[in-house]
XYZ file of C-alpha atoms in Angstrom:
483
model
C -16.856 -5.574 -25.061
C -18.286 -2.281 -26.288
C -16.335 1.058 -24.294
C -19.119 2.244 -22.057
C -19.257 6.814 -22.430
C -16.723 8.483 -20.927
C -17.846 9.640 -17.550
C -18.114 13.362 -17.137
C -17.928 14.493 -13.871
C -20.987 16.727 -14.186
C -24.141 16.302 -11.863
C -26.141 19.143 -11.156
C -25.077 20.122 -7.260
C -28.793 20.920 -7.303
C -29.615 17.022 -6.924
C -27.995 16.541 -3.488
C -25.626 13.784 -2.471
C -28.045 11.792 -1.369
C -29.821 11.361 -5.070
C -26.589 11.804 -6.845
C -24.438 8.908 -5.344
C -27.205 5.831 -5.493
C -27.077 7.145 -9.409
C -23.443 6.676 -9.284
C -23.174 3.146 -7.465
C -25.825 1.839 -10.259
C -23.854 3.215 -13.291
C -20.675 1.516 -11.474
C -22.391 -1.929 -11.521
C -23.456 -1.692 -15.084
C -19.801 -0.077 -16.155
C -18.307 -2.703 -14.601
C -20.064 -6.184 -15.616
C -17.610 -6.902 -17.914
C -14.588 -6.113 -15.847
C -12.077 -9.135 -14.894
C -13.143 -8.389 -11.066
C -16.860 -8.686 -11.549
C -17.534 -11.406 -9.595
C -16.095 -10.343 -6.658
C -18.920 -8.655 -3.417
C -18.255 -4.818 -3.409
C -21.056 -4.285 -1.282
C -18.857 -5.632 1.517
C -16.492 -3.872 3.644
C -12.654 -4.521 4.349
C -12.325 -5.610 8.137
C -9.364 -6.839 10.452
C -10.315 -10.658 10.440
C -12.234 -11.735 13.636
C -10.833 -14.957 12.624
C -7.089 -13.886 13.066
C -6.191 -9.837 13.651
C -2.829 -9.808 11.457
C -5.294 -9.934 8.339
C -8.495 -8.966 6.306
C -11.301 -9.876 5.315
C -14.175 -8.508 3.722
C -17.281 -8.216 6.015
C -18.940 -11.371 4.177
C -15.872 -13.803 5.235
C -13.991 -13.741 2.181
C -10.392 -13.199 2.540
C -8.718 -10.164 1.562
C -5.309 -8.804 0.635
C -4.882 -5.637 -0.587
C -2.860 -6.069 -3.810
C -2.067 -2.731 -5.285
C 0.439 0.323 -4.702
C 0.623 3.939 -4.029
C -1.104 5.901 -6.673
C -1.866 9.641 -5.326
C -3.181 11.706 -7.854
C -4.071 11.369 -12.166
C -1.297 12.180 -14.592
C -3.498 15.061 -16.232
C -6.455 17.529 -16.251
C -9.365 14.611 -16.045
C -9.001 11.003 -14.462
C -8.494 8.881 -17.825
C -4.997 8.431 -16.979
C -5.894 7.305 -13.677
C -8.682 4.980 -15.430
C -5.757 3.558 -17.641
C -3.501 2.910 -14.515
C -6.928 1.398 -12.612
C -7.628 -0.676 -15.643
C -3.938 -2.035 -15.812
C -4.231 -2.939 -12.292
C -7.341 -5.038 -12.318
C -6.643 -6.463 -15.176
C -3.967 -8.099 -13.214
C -5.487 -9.047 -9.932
C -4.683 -6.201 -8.328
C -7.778 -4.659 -5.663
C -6.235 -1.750 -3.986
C -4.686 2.148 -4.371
C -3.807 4.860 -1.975
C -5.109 8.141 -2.660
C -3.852 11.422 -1.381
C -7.202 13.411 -1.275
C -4.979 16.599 -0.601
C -3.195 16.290 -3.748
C -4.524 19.400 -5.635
C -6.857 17.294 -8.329
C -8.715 15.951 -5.546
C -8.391 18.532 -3.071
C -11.863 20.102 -1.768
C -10.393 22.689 0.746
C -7.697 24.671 -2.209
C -8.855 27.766 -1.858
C -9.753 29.427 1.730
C -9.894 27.638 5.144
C -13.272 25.866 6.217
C -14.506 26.298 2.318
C -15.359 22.981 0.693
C -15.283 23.149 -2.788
C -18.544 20.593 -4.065
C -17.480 21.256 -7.502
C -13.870 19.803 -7.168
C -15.506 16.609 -5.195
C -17.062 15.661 -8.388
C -13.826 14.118 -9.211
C -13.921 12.044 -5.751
C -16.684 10.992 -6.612
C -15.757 9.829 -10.274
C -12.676 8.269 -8.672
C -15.343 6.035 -6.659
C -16.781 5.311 -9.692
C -13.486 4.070 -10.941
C -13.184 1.795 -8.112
C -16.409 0.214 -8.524
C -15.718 -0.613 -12.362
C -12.713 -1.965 -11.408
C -13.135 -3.474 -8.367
C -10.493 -1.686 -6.041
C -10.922 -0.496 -2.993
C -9.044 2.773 -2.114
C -7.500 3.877 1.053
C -7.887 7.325 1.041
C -5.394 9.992 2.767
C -6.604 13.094 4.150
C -3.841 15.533 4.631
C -0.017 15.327 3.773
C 0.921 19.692 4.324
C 4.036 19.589 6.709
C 3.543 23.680 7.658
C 1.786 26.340 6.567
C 4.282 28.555 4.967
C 7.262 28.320 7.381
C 8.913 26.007 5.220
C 10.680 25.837 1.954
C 9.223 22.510 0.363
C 6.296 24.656 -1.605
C 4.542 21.209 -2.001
C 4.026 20.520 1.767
C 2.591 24.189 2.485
C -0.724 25.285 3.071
C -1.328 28.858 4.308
C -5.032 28.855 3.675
C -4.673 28.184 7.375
C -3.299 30.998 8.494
C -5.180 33.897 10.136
C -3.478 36.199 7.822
C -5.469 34.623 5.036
C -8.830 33.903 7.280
C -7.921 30.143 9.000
C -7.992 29.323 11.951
C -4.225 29.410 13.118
C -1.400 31.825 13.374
C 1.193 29.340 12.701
C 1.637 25.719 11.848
C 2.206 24.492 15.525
C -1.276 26.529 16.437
C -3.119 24.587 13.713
C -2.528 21.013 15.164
C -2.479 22.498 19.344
C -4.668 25.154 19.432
C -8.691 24.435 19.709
C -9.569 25.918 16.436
C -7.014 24.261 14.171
C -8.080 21.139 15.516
C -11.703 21.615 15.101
C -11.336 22.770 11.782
C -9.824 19.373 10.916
C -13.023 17.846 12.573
C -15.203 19.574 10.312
C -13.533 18.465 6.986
C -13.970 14.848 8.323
C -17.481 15.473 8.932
C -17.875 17.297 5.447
C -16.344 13.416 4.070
C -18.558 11.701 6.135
C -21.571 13.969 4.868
C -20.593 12.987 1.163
C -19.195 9.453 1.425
C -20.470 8.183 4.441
C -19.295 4.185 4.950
C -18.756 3.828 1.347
C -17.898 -0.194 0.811
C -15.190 0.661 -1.619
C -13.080 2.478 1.021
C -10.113 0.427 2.071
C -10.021 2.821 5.276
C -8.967 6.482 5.583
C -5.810 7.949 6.694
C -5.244 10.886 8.750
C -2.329 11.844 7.203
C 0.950 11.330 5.416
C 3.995 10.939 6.858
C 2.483 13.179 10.065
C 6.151 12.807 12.162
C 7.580 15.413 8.704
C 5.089 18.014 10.071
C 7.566 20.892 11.387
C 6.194 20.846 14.840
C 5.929 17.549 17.415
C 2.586 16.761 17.269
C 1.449 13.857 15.376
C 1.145 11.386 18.815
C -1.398 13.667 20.722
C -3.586 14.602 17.480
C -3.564 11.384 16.000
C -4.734 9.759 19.423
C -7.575 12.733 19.369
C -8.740 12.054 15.676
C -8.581 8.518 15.453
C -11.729 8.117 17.376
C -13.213 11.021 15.181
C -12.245 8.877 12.156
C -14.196 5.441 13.654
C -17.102 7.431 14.876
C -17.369 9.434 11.384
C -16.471 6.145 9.511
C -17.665 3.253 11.518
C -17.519 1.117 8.302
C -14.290 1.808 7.258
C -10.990 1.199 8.980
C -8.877 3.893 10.362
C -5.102 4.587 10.417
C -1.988 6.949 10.796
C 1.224 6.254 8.976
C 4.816 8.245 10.220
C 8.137 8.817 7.367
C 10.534 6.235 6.376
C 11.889 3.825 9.401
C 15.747 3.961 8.567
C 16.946 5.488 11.469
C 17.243 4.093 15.508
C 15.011 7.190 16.549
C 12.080 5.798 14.569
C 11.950 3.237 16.532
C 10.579 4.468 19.544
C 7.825 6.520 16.944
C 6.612 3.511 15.448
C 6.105 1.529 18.409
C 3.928 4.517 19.946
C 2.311 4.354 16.561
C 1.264 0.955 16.951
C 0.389 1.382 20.098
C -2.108 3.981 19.677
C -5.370 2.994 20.079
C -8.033 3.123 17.176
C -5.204 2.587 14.709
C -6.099 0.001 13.263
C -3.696 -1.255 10.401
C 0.323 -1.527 11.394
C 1.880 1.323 8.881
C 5.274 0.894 7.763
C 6.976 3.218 5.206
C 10.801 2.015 4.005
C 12.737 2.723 0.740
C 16.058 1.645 -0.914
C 18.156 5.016 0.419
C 21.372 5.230 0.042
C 21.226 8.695 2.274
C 19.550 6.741 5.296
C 21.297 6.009 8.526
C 20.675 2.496 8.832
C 22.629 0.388 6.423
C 20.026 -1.923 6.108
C 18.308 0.788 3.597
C 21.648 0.137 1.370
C 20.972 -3.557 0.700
C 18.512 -5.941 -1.275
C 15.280 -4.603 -1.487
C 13.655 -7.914 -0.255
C 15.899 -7.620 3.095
C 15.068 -4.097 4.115
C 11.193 -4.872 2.948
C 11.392 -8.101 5.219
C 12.817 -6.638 8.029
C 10.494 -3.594 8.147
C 7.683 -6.196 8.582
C 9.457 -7.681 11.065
C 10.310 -4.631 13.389
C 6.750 -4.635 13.806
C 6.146 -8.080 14.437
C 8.221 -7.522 17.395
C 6.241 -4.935 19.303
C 3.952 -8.060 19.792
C 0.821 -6.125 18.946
C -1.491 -8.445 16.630
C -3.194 -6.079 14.053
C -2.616 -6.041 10.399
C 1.056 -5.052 9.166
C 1.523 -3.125 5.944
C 4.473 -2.095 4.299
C 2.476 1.068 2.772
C 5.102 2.871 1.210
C 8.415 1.466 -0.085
C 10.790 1.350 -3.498
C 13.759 3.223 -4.456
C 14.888 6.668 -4.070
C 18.113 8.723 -4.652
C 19.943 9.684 -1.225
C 17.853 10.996 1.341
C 15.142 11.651 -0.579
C 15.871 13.568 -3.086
C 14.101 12.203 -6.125
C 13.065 8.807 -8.042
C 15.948 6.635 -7.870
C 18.054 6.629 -11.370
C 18.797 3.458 -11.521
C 14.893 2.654 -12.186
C 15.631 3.746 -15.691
C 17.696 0.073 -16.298
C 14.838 -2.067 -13.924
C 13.137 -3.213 -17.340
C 12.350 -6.376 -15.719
C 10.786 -5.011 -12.261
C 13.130 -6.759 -9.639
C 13.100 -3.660 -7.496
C 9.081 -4.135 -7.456
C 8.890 -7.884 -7.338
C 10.989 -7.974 -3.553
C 8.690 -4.943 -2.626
C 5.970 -7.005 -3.421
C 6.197 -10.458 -2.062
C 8.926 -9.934 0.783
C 6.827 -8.497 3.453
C 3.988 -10.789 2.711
C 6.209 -13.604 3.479
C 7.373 -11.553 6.049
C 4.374 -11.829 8.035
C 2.723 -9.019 6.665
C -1.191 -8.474 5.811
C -0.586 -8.377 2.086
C 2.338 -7.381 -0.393
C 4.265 -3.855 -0.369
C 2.619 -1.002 -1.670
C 5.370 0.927 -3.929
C 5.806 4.555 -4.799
C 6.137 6.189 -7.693
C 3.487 4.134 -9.605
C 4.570 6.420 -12.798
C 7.967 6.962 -12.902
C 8.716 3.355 -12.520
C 5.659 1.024 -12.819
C 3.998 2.811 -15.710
C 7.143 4.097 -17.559
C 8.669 0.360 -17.480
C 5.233 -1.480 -17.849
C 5.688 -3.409 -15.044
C 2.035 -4.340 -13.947
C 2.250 -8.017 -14.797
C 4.136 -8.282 -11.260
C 0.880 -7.510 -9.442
C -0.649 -10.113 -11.543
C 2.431 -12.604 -10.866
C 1.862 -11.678 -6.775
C -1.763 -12.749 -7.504
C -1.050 -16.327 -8.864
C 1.263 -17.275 -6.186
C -1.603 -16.658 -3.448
C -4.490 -17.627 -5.454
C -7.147 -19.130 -3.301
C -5.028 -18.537 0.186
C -7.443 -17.571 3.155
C -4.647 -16.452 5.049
C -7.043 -15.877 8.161
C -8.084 -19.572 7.947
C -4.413 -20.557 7.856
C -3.550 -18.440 10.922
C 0.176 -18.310 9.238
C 3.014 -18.201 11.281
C 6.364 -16.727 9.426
C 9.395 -18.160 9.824
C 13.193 -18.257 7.862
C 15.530 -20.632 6.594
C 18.991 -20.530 6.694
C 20.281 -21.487 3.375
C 23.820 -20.666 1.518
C 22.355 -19.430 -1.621
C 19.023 -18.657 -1.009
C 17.332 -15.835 1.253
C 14.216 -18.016 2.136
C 10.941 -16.661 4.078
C 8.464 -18.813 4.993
C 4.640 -18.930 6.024
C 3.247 -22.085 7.832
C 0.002 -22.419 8.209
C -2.673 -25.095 9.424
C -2.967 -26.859 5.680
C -0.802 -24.706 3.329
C 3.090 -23.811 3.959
C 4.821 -21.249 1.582
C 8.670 -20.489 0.341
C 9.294 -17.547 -0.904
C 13.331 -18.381 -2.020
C 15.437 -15.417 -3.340
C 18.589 -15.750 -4.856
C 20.839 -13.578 -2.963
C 23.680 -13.175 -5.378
C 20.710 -11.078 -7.169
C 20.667 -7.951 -5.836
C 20.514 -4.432 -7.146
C 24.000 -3.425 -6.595
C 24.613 -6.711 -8.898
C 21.871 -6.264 -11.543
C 20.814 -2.884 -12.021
C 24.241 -0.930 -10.742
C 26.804 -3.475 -12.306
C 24.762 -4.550 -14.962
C 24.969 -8.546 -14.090
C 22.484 -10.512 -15.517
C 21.089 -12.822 -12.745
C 22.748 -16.325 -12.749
C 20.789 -19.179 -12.964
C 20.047 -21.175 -9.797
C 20.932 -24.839 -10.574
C 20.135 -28.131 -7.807
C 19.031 -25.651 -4.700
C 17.569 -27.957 -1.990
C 15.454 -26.599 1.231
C 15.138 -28.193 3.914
C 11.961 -27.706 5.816
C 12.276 -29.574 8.919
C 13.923 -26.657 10.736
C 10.491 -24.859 10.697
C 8.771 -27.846 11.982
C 6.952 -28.741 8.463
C 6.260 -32.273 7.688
C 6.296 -33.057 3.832
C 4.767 -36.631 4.148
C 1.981 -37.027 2.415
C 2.103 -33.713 1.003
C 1.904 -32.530 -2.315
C 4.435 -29.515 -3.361
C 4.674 -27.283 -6.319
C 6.755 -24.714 -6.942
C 5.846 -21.216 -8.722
C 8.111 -19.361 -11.115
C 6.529 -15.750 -10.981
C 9.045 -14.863 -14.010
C 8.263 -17.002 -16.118
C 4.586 -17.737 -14.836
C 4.362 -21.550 -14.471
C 3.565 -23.678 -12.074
C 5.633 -27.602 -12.033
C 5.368 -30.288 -9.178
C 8.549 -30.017 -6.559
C 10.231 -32.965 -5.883
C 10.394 -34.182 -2.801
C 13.080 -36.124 -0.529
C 12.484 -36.919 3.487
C 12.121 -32.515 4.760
C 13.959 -31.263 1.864
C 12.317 -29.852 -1.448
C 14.745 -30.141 -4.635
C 13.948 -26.554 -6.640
C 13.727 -26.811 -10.526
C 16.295 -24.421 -12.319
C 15.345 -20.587 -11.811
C 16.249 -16.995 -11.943
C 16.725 -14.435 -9.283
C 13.314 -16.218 -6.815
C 10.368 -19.158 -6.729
C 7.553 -19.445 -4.850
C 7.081 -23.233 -3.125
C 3.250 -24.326 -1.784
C 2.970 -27.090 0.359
C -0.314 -28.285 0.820
């Protein structure tokens, strides 16, 4: 394949939106006829599934899950590094990123209140580009400030919106209550809308990140006033809110108001591996906090799409990248991120953080592509899964059962972190583990199993005996698909 130019990022503002975009969806097509996601229909949009309301679907019928991570701004001046990152992605199956559009490459509104900077949207509009070429669809964040100068984190302040320096607000509580904070948010929306209108390749947009860390209490009342804004700016496009990590007994009453809320359409759910967290559940295996994040939300007993959107590791309470990353040279902290909430009874696989300092640094993109195999050709919406777990002495196994397919997802749990990465304990190998199905009500007569090794990447036939399945020999999980 010959390397297409290096887009630029220079139209003349001259041309108008209207001529410069079609330019830009035509040079996408052309860029990206080669790319290992060709094939797949990006004039479509991503929809909540009319056929079942826990998943997607792209507005043609075809399945979707959003297979991707967390991914909020380019490494650099330009967005090759992002390209690279994009292009590592695809290449292995994956179809989705979340953007921050407030992180200051992408940010339109840097330098004064109300002042939309056209110039700096070029780069928007090249990262649409991106997504085109590589056929991902990006959910794109609006906001993530937490006050507007009150504070000490220097990264979460904007006082562009303070009267002092001509916004609309005297302080960060009058930005989000008062009538002219509030209206100034409208008008960025509309300023998106102007540019991007419905755009296909938008997963959905998100008012903001993490809006519960804002220094005053008001994400519930101003989310349930610009949701609607968001689905009458964006009818296309799908619309959400997403609250700070759920490890302590007070989130709990947040995120089922959250859910609750209507216009939001996709179930948010941020978690990490914290050692600083109140819940002790953030102490454990990655793939049981994931899990059980998932199912927190299950049990409000509200059927829309469930995401874990954020999760990974992180040193106590926040307070940076966790250091024991540095030794995960084989990506077991990503791998439970990934496939435990989908067995869960999520939407789709985790989305992790710190997409640099851990996936990039360790080169650990093949586990997108190793999510991607196991649920090859799944129409999850068809299936109309219903989760479910085994109790087993060795094995933590989550399962999906569906109308023709049922999936295993069987991790060892003597494999953990603490045992791996902290101790340094290379993961034993699993020898003669049986599951027994018939607990979940799944019938193996007549049914063909085979079991997935997403380590090593093959696929071999399962054998089976009356409701149990006899597992091959394996390290730290499998996947099993009954069909």
């Amino acid at each position: 394949m010959v390397r297409p130019r290096r887009f630029s990022g220079r139209f003349d503002s001259r041309c108008g939106v209207a001529a410069v975009l079609p330019w830009l969806i035509v040079l996408a097509a052309a860029l990206g006829a080669d790319s290992v996601n060709g094939a797949d229909d990006r004039s479509a949009f991503v929809r909540v599934s009319p056929r079942d309301a826990r998943y997607f679907e792209l507005s043609n019928g075809e399945a979707y899950l959003p297979i991707g991570l967390n991914m909020i701004g380019p490494p650099g001046k330009d967005l090759d590094g992002m390209e690279a990152w994009f292009q590592k992605l695809s290449a292995q199956g994956g179809n989705f990123v979340r953007i921050w559009l407030s992180n200051p490459f992408f940010d339109v509104e840097h330098a004064r209140s109300g002042e939309f900077d056209a110039e700096r949207a070029k780069r928007i509009d090249g990262l649409l580009v991106l997504a085109r070429k590589y056929g991902i669809r990006l959910k794109l964040c609006t906001e993530h400030f937490r006050h507007l100068g009150e504070g000490t984190q220097k990264w979460a302040a904007k006082p562009q919106h303070l009267v002092a320096n001509g916004g609309p607000a005297k302080d960060t509580a009058d930005f989000f209550t008062g009538q002219a904070g509030r209206s100034q948010y409208k008008r960025k929306l509309a300023w998106y809308a102007k540019r991007y209108g419905s755009d296909p390749m938008i997963f959905g947009w998100e008012l903001w990140n993490e809006m519960d860390a804002v220094r005053v209490n008001v994400w519930q009342p101003w989310s349930a006033e610009m949701l609607p804004e968001l689905h009458r700016l964006f009818p296309k496009n799908l619309a959400m809110q997403s609250l700070g990590s759920y490890d302590h007994e007070h989130k709990r009453r947040s995120y089922r108001a959250l859910c609750e809320l209507p216009g939001n359409d996709v179930l948010q759910v941020h978690r990490y591996l914290d050692l600083g967290a109140v819940w002790k559940v953030c102490h454990g295996p990655v793939a049981v906090l994931a899990a059980d994040a998932v199912r927190e939300l299950r049990a409000f007993g509200i059927r829309k799409p469930i995401l874990l959107a954020e999760s990974g590791a992180v040193e106590p309470s926040h307070s940076g990248p966790f250091k024991l990353y540095a030794k995960d040279h084989e990506g077991m902290l990503l791998h439970d991120v990934l496939f435990a909430p989908f067995f869960a009874g999520a939407a789709g696989p985790g989305h992790i953080w710190h997409w640099d300092v851990y996936v990039d640094r360790n080169d650990l993109w093949w586990h997108f592509g190793r999510f991607s195999a196991a649920v090859r050709g799944l129409d999850p919406p068809a299936e109309a899964f219903e989760p479910f777990e085994l109790a087993h002495p060795r094995l933590f196994v989550l399962g999906l059962k569906g109308r023709r397919t049922t999936l295993l997802w069987c991790r060892d749990r003597e494999n953990t972190w603490q045992t791996e990465l902290a101790e340094g304990k290379a993961p034993d190998l699993v020898r003669q583990a049986r599951v027994d199905v018939a607990p979940a009500g799944v019938a193996l007569a007549g049914r063909a199993a085979r079991v997935y090794d997403p380590w090593s990447d093959r696929w071999s036939p399962a054998t089976v005996d009356k409701t149990e399945i006899a597992l091959p020999e394996f390290r730290r999980s499998v996947v099993v698909r009954i069909e």
